[in-house]
Coordinates of C-alpha atoms (C1' of nucleotides) in Angstrom, one line a residue:
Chain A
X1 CA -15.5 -34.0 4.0
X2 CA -18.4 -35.7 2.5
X3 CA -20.1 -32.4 2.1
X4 CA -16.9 -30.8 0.5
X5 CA -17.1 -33.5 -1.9
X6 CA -20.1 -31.8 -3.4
X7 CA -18.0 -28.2 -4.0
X8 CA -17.0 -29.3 -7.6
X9 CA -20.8 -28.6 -8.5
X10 CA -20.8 -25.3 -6.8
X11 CA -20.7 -22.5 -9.4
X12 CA -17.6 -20.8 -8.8
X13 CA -17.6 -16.8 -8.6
X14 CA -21.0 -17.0 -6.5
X15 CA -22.9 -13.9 -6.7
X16 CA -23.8 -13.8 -3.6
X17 CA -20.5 -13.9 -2.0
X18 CA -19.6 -11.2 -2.4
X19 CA -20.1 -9.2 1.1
X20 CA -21.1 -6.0 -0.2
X21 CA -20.4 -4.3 -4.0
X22 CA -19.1 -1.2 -4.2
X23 CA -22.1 -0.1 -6.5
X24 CA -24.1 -0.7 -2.8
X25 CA -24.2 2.6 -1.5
X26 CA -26.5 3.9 -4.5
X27 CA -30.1 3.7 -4.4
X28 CA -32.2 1.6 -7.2
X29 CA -32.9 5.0 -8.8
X30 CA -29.2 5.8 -9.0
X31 CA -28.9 2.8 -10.3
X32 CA -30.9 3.3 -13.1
X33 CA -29.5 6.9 -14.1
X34 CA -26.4 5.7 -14.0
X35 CA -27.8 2.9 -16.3
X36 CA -29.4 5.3 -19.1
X37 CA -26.5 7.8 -19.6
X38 CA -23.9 4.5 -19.7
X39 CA -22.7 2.7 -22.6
X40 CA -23.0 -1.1 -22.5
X41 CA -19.4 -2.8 -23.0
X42 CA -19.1 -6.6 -23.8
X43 CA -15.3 -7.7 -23.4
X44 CA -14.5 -11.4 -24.0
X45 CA -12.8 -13.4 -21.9
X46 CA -8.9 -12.7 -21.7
X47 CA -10.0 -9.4 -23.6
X48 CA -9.1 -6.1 -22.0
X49 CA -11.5 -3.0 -21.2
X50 CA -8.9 -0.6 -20.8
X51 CA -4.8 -0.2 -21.0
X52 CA -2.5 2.1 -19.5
X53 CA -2.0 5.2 -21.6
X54 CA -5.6 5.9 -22.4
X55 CA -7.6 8.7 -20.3
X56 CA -9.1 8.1 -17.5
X57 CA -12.2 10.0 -17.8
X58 CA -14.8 7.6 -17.2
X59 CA -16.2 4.8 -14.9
X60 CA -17.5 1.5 -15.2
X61 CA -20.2 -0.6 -13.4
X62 CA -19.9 -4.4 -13.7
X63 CA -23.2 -5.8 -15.0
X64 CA -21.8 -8.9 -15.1
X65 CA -19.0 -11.0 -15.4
X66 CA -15.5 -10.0 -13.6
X67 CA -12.5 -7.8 -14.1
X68 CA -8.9 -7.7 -12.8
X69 CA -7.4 -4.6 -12.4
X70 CA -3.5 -4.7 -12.7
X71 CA -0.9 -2.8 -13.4
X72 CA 2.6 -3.9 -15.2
X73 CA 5.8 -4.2 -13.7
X74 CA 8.3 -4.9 -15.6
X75 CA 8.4 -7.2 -19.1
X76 CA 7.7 -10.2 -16.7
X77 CA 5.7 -9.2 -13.6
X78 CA 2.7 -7.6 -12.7
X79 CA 0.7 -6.4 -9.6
X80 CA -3.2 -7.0 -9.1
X81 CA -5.1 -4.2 -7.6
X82 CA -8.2 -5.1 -7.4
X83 CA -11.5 -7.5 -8.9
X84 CA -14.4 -6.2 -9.4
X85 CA -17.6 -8.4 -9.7
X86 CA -21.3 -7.7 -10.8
X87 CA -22.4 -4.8 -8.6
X88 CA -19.4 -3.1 -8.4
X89 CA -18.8 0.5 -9.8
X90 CA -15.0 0.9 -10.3
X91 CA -12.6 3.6 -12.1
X92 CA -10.8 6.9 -11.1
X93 CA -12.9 9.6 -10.0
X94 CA -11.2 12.4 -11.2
X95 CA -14.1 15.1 -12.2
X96 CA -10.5 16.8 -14.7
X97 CA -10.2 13.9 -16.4
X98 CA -6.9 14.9 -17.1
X99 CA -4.9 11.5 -15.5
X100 CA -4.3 8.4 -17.9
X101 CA -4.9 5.1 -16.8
X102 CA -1.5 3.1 -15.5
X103 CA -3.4 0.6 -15.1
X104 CA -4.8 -2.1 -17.3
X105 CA -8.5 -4.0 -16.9
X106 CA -8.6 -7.4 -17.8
X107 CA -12.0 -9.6 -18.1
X108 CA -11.6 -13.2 -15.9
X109 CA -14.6 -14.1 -18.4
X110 CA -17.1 -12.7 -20.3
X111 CA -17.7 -9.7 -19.0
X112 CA -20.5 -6.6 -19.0
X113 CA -20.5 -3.6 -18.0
X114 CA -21.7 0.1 -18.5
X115 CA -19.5 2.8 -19.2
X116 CA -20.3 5.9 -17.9
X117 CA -18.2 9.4 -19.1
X118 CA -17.1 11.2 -16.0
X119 CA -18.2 14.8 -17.8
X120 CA -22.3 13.0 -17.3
X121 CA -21.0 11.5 -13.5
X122 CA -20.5 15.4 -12.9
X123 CA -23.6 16.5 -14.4
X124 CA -25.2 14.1 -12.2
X125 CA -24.2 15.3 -9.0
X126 CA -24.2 19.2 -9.6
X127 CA -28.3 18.5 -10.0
X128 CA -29.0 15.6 -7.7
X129 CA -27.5 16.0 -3.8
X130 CA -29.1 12.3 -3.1
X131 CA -26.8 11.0 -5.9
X132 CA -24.1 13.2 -4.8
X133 CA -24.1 11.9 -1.3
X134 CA -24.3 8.4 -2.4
X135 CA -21.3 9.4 -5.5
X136 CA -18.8 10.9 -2.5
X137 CA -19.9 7.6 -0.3
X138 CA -18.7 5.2 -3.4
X139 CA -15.2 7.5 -3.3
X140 CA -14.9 7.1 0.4
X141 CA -15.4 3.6 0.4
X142 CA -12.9 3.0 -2.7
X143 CA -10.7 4.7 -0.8
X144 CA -11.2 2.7 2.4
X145 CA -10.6 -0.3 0.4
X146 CA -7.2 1.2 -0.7
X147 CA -6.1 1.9 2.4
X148 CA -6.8 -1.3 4.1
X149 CA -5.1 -3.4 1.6
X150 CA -2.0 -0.8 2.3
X151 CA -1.4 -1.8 5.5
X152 CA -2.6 -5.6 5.3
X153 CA 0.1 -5.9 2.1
X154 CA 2.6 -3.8 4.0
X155 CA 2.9 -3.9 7.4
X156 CA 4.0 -7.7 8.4
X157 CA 6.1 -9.0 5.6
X158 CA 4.7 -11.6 3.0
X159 CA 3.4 -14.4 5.4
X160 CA 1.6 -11.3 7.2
X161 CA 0.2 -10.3 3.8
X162 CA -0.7 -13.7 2.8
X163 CA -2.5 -14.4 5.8
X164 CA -4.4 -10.8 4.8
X165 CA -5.0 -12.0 1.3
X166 CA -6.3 -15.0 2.2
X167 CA -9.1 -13.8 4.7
X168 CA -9.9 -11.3 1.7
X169 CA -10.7 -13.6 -0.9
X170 CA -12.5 -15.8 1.5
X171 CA -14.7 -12.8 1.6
X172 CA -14.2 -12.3 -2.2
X173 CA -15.5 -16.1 -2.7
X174 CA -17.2 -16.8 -0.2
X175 CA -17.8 -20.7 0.6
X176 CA -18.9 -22.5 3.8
X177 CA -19.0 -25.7 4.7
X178 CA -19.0 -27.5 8.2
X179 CA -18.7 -24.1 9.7
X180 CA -15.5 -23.5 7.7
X181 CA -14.9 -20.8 5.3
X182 CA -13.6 -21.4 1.9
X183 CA -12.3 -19.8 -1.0
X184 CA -15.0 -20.9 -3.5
X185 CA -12.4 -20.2 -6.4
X186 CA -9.2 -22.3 -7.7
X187 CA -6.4 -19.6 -7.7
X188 CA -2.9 -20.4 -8.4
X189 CA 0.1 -19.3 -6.7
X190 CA 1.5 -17.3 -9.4
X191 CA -2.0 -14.9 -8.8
X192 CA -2.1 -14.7 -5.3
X193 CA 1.5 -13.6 -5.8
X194 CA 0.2 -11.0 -7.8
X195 CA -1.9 -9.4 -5.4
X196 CA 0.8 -9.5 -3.0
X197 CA 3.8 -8.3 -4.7
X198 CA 5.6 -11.6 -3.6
X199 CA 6.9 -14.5 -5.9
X200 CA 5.4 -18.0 -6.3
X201 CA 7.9 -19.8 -5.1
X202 CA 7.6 -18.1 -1.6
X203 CA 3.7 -17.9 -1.9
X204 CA 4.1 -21.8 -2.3
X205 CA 6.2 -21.6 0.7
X206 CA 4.4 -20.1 2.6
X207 CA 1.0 -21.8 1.9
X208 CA 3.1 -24.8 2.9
X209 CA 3.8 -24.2 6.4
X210 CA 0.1 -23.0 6.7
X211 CA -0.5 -26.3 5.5
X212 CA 1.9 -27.6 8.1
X213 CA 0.2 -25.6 10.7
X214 CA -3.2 -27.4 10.2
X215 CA -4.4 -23.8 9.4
X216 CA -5.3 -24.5 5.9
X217 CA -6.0 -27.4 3.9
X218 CA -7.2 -27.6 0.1
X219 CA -10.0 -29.5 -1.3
X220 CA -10.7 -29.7 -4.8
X221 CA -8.4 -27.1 -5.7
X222 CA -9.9 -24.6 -3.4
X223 CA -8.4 -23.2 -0.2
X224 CA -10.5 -24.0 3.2
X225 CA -9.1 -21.9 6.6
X226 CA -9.4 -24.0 9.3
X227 CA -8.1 -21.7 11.6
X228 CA -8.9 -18.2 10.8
X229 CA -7.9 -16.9 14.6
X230 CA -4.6 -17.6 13.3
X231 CA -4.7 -15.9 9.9
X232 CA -6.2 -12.7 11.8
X233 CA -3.0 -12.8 14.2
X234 CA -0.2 -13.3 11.6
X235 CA -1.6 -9.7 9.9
X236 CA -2.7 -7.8 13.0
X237 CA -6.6 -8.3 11.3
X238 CA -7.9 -5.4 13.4
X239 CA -11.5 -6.6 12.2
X240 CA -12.4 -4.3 9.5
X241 CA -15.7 -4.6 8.2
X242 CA -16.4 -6.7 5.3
X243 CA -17.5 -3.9 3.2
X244 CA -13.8 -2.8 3.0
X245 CA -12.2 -6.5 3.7
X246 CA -12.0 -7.8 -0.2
X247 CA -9.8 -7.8 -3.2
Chain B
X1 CA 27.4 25.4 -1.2
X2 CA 27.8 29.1 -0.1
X3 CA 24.6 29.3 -1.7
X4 CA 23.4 26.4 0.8
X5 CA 24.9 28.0 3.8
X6 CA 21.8 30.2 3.8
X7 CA 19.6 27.8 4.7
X8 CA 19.2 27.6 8.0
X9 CA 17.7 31.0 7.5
X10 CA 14.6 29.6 5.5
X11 CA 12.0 28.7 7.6
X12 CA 11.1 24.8 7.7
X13 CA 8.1 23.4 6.4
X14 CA 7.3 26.3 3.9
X15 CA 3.8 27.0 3.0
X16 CA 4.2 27.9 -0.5
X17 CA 6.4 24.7 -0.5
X18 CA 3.6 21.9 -0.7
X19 CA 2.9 21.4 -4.3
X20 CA -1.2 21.3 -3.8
X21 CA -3.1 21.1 -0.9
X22 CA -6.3 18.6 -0.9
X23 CA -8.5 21.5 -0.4
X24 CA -7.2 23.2 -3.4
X25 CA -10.2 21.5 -5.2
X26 CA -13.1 23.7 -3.3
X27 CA -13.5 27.3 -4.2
X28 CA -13.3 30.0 -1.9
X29 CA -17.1 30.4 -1.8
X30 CA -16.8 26.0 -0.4
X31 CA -14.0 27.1 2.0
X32 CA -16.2 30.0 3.6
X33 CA -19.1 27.5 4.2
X34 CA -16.8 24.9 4.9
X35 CA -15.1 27.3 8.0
X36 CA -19.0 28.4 9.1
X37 CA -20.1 25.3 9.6
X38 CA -17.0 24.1 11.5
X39 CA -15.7 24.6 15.3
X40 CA -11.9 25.6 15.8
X41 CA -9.7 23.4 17.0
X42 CA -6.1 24.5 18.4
X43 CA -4.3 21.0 19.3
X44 CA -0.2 21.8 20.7
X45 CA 2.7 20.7 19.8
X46 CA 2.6 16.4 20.1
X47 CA -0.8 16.8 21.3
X48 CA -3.3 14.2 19.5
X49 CA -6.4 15.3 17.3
X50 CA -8.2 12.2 17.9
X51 CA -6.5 8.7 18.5
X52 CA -7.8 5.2 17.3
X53 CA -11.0 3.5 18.3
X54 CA -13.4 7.3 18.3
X55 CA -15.8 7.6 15.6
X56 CA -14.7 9.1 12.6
X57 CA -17.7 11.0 11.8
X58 CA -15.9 14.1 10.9
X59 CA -13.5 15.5 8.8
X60 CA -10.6 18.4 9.0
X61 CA -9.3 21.4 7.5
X62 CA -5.9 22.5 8.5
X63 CA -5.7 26.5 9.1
X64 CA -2.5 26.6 10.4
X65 CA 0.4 23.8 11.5
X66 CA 1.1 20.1 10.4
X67 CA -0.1 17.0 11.8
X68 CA 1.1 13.3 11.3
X69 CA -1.4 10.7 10.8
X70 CA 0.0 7.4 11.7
X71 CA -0.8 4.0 12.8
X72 CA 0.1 1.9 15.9
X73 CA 1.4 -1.7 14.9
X74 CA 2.6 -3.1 18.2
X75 CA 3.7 -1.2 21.6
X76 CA 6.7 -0.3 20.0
X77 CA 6.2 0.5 16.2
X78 CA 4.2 2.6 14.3
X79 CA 3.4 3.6 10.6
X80 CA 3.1 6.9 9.4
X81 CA 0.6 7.2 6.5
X82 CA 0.1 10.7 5.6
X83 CA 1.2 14.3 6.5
X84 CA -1.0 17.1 6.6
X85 CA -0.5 20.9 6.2
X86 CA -2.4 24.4 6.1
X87 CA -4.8 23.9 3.3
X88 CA -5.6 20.3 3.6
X89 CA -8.3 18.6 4.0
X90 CA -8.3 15.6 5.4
X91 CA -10.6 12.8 7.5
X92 CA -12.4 9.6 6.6
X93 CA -15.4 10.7 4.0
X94 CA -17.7 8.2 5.2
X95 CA -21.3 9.4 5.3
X96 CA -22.9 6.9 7.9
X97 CA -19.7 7.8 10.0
X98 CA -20.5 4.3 11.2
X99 CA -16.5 3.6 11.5
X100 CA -14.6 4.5 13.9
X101 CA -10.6 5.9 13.5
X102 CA -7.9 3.3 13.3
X103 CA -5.1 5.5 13.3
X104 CA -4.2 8.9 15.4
X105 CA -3.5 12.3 14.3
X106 CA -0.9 13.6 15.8
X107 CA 0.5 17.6 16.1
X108 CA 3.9 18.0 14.9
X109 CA 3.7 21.6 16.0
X110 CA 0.9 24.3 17.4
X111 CA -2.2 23.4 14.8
X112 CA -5.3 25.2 14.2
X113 CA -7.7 22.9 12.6
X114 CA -11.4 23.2 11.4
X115 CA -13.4 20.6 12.4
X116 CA -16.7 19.5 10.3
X117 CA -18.9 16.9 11.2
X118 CA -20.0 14.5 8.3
X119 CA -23.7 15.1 8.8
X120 CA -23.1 19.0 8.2
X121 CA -20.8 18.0 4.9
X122 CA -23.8 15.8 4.3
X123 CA -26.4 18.2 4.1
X124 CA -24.1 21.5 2.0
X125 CA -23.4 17.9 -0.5
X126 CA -27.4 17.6 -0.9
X127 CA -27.8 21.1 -1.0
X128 CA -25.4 22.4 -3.3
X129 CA -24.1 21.1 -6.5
X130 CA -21.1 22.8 -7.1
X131 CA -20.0 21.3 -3.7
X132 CA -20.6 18.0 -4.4
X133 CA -18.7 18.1 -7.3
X134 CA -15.4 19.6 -6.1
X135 CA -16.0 17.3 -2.4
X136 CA -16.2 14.2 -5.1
X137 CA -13.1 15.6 -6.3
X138 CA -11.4 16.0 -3.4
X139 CA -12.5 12.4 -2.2
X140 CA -11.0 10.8 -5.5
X141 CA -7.9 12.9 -4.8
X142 CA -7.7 11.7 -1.8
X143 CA -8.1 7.9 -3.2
X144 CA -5.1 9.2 -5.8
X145 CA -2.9 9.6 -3.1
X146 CA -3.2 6.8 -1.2
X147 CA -3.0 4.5 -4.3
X148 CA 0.2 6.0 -5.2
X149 CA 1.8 5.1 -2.0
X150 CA 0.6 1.9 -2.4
X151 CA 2.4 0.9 -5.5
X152 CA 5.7 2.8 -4.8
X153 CA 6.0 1.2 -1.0
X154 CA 5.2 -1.7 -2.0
X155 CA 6.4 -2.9 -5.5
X156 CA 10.1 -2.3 -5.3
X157 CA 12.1 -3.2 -2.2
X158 CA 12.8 -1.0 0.4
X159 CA 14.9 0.4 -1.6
X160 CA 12.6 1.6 -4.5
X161 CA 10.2 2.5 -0.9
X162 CA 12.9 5.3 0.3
X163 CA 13.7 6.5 -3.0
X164 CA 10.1 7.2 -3.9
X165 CA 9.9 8.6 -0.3
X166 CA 12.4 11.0 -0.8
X167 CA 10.8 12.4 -3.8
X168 CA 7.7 13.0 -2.6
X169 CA 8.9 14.5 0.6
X170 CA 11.3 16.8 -1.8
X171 CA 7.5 18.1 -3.5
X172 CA 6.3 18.3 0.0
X173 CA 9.0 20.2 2.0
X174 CA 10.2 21.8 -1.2
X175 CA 13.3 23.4 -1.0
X176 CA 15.9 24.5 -4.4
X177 CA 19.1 25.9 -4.6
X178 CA 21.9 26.1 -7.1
X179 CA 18.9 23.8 -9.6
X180 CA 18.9 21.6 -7.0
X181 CA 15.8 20.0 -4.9
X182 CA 15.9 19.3 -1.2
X183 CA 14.2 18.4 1.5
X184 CA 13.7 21.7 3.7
X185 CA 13.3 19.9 7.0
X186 CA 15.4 18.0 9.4
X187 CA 13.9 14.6 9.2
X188 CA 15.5 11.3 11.1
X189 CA 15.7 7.8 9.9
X190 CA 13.4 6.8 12.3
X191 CA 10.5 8.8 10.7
X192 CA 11.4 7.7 7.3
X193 CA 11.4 4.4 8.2
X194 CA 8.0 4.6 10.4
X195 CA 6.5 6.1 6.5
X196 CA 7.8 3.2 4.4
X197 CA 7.4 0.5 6.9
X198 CA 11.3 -0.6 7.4
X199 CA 13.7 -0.4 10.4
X200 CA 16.0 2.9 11.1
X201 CA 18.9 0.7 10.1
X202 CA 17.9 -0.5 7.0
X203 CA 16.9 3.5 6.3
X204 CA 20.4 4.2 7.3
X205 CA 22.3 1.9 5.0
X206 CA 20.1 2.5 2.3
X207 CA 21.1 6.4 2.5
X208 CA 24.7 5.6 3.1
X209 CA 24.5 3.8 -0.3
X210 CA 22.5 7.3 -1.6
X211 CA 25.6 8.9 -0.5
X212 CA 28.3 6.8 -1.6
X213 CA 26.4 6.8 -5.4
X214 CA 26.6 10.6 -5.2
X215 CA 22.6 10.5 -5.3
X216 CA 22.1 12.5 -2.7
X217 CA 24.0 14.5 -0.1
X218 CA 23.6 16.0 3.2
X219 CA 23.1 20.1 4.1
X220 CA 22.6 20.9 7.0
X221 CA 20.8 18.3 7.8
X222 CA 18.7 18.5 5.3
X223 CA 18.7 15.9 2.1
X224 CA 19.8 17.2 -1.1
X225 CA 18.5 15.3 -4.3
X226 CA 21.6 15.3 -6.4
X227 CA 20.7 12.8 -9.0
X228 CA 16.9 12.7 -9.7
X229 CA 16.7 10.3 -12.4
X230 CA 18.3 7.9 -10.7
X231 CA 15.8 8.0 -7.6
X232 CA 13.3 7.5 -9.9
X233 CA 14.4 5.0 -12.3
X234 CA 15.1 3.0 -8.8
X235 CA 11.4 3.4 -7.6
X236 CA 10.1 3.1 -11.5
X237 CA 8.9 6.7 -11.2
X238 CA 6.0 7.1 -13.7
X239 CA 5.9 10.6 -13.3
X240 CA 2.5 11.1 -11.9
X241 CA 1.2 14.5 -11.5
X242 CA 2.3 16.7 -8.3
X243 CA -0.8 16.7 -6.4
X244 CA 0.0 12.9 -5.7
X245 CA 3.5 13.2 -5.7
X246 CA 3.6 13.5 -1.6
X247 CA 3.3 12.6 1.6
Chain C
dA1 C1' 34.4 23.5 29.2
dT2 C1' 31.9 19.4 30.4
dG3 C1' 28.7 15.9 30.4
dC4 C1' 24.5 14.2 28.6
dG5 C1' 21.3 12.5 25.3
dA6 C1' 19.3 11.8 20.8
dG7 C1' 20.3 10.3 16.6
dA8 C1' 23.7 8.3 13.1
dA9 C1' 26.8 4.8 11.8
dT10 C1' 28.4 0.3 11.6
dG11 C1' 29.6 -4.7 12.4
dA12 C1' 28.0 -9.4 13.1
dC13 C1' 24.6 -12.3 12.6
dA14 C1' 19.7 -14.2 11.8
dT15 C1' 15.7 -14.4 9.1
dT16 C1' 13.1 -13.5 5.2
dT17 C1' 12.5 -13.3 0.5
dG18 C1' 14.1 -13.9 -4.2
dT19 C1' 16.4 -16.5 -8.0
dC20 C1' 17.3 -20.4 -10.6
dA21 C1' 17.0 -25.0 -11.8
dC22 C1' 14.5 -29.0 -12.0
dA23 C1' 11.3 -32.8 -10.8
dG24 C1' 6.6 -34.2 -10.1
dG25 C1' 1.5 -34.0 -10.6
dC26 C1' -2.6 -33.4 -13.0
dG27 C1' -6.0 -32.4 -16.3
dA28 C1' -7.4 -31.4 -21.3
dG29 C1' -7.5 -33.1 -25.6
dC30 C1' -6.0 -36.5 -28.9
Chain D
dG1 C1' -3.9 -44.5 -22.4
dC2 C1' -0.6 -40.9 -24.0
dT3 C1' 1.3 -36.5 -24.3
dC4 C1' 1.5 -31.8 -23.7
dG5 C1' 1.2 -27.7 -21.1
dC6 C1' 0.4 -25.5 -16.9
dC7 C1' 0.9 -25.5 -12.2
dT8 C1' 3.0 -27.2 -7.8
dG9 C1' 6.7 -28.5 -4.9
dT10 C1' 11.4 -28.2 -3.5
dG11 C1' 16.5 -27.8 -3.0
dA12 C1' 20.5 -24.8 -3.2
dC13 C1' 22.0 -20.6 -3.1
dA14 C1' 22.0 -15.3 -3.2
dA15 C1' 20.3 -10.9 -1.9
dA16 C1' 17.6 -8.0 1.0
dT17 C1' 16.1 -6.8 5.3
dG18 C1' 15.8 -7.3 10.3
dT19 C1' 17.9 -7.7 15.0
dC20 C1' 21.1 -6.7 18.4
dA21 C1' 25.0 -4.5 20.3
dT22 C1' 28.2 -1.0 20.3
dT23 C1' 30.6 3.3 19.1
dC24 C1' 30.5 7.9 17.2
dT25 C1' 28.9 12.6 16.5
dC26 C1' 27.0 16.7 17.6
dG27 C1' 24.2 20.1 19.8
dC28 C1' 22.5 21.6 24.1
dA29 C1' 22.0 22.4 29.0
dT30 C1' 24.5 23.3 32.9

DNA sequence: ATGCGAGAATGACATTTGTCACAGGCGAGC
DNA sequence: GCTCGCCTGTGACAAATGTCATTCTCGCAT
């Protein structure tokens, strides 16, 4: 408790949380083409990088800063896809560049990237197999990702995807304290209900009887799991690696 | 309906049916080296071609048959996440084949499959450039897909779940007659329920309501799509392009 | 023709989740 | 310290979905 007390000086959005960015599988030198043949994008805070409608022919790697990927409902609801954090390469890989996005990007806060045009992505990986391999590793992985939110958000009704979401963004934020993980972020019910496709009312619910359950408890705002054996049960966790287990 | 009567004459699961295959992306040159490199695999009828927990460290090309790829939830439920035909590729494209398969394929009839290993789609990536682009292709196609799903199983009920379910299995057992799309297989509540993650009766009162709306209608056992626009306003349809359109 | 078995259909009821309305808490800025 | 706005918490009720039991239908094997 004494030791939680200290969390409100902890700079939320730790870099190093993050278990592993999707930009990982590239070597330095990838890194760095990729880097000369992008554009650098500042967007502000609350600003958007992209909406639905326009084409989806390129990619963007997160310099700094973070991005919420979600895609509209209806007038008054919305579902979030994904974040994406410095270190992580994100957009469709579609080498036609014939899809629009139906999604829209939004920066958390100030927010950096570089924007790369698919046409030099394919350029890229006709003349370099190393990058190629690593390219086709990122598209794998996304779709990893994809795939194990699928069945965590489907599978075992809301508490079952709750439970899920949690043990993601614990990953997503990562905190520790006394042994116990933490969600090193203040996140309202309203966005976790988001990212589940639920409502905040029965988010609120449900965090409740967690709360009940002595397997949660909040301190300053932030979400600690006391009892993650328990989350992992409620959503069948089949203990997929941490590479794959974020938002 | 005379018209209809024939069609128990057409042969189920038509080739030239499934709108585009995953491997549609690779040349003919890619599926020649594709077929050297790979070993024939004939798996029967509700034989498996690999079950959970071996290591996915290859991938498949279907020559000839279907196969179900689904997933076990408890002893007695299961989730079907993808169908497969002649001319797909399919398989988890992860290049350190470090994970290992949490779902089984299973044979829905007599299949004749190529099987690659990773390393050997590894090395023709490095080597040739044209490859890599179309296998990056294919990989983002495949992450398409699978996003799809995600947002029409998930955002809309159960209800929006088997209407956008029945649409995409009208692209991928296509069948027409009279201007009307159907679904040219015999396919039980069960199954349909086992893809969008609901129970058989809940599949079975939602088509009953189908039904009673005149939204659909039943052919020989085989689900005709009377009223399109209304399946898709129901799932909020946004129309995206047929080589995601299916299961 | 008969009986069997798989799947469909349906009623009754429980549980989950959503909807609406409103009260309470809490922090930012004045 | 006050007030405003945003978020949380909660009750009452409705709608969606699941669960269980039972009957019906239809094709197939004998």
């Amino acid at each position: 408790m004494v030791r939680l007390a200290r969390l409100s000086s902890v700079k939320e959005n730790n870099l190093d949380a993050l278990p592993v960015r999707t930009a990982s599988v590239f070597s330095d030198e990838h890194i760095r083409a990729l880097n000369s043949m992008s554009q650098t994008k500042i967007v502000e805070e609350n600003e958007y990088l992209f909406k639905e409608g326009v084409k989806a022919d390129r990619i963007y790697l997160v310099q700094s800063g973070s991005v919420k990927l979600y895609r509209l409902l209806s007038e008054d609801a919305a579902s979030t896809l994904a974040l994406y954090f410095e270190g992580d390469l994100f957009g469709e890989a579609d080498p036609k560049s014939k899809t629009v996005q139906h999604c829209r990007a939004l920066a958390l806060e100030r927010t950096i990237v570089s924007e790369i045009m698919q046409k030099d992505i394919n350029s890229y990986v006709r003349e370099d197999g190393s990058f190629a391999e690593a390219y086709a590793a990122w598209s794998g992985l996304m779709n990893r990702i994809t795939q194990s939110k699928f069945r965590d958000f489907l599978h075992y009704g809301k508490s079952g995807a709750l439970c899920a979401l949690l043990l993601r963004l614990s990953n997503t934020y990562a905190g520790e304290t006394d042994g116990k993980r933490y969600i090193n972020k203040r996140i309202t019910n309203a966005e976790m209900a988001e990212m589940i496709s639920a409502t905040r009312e029965s988010v609120n619910r449900l965090l409740g009887d967690l709360r009940n359950k002595k397997v949660i408890s909040m301190i300053e705002g932030r979400i600690v799991l006391d009892d993650i054996s328990y989350l992992r049960k409620v959503c069948n966790c089949d203990n997929c690696p941490l590479e794959i287990c974020r938002m």
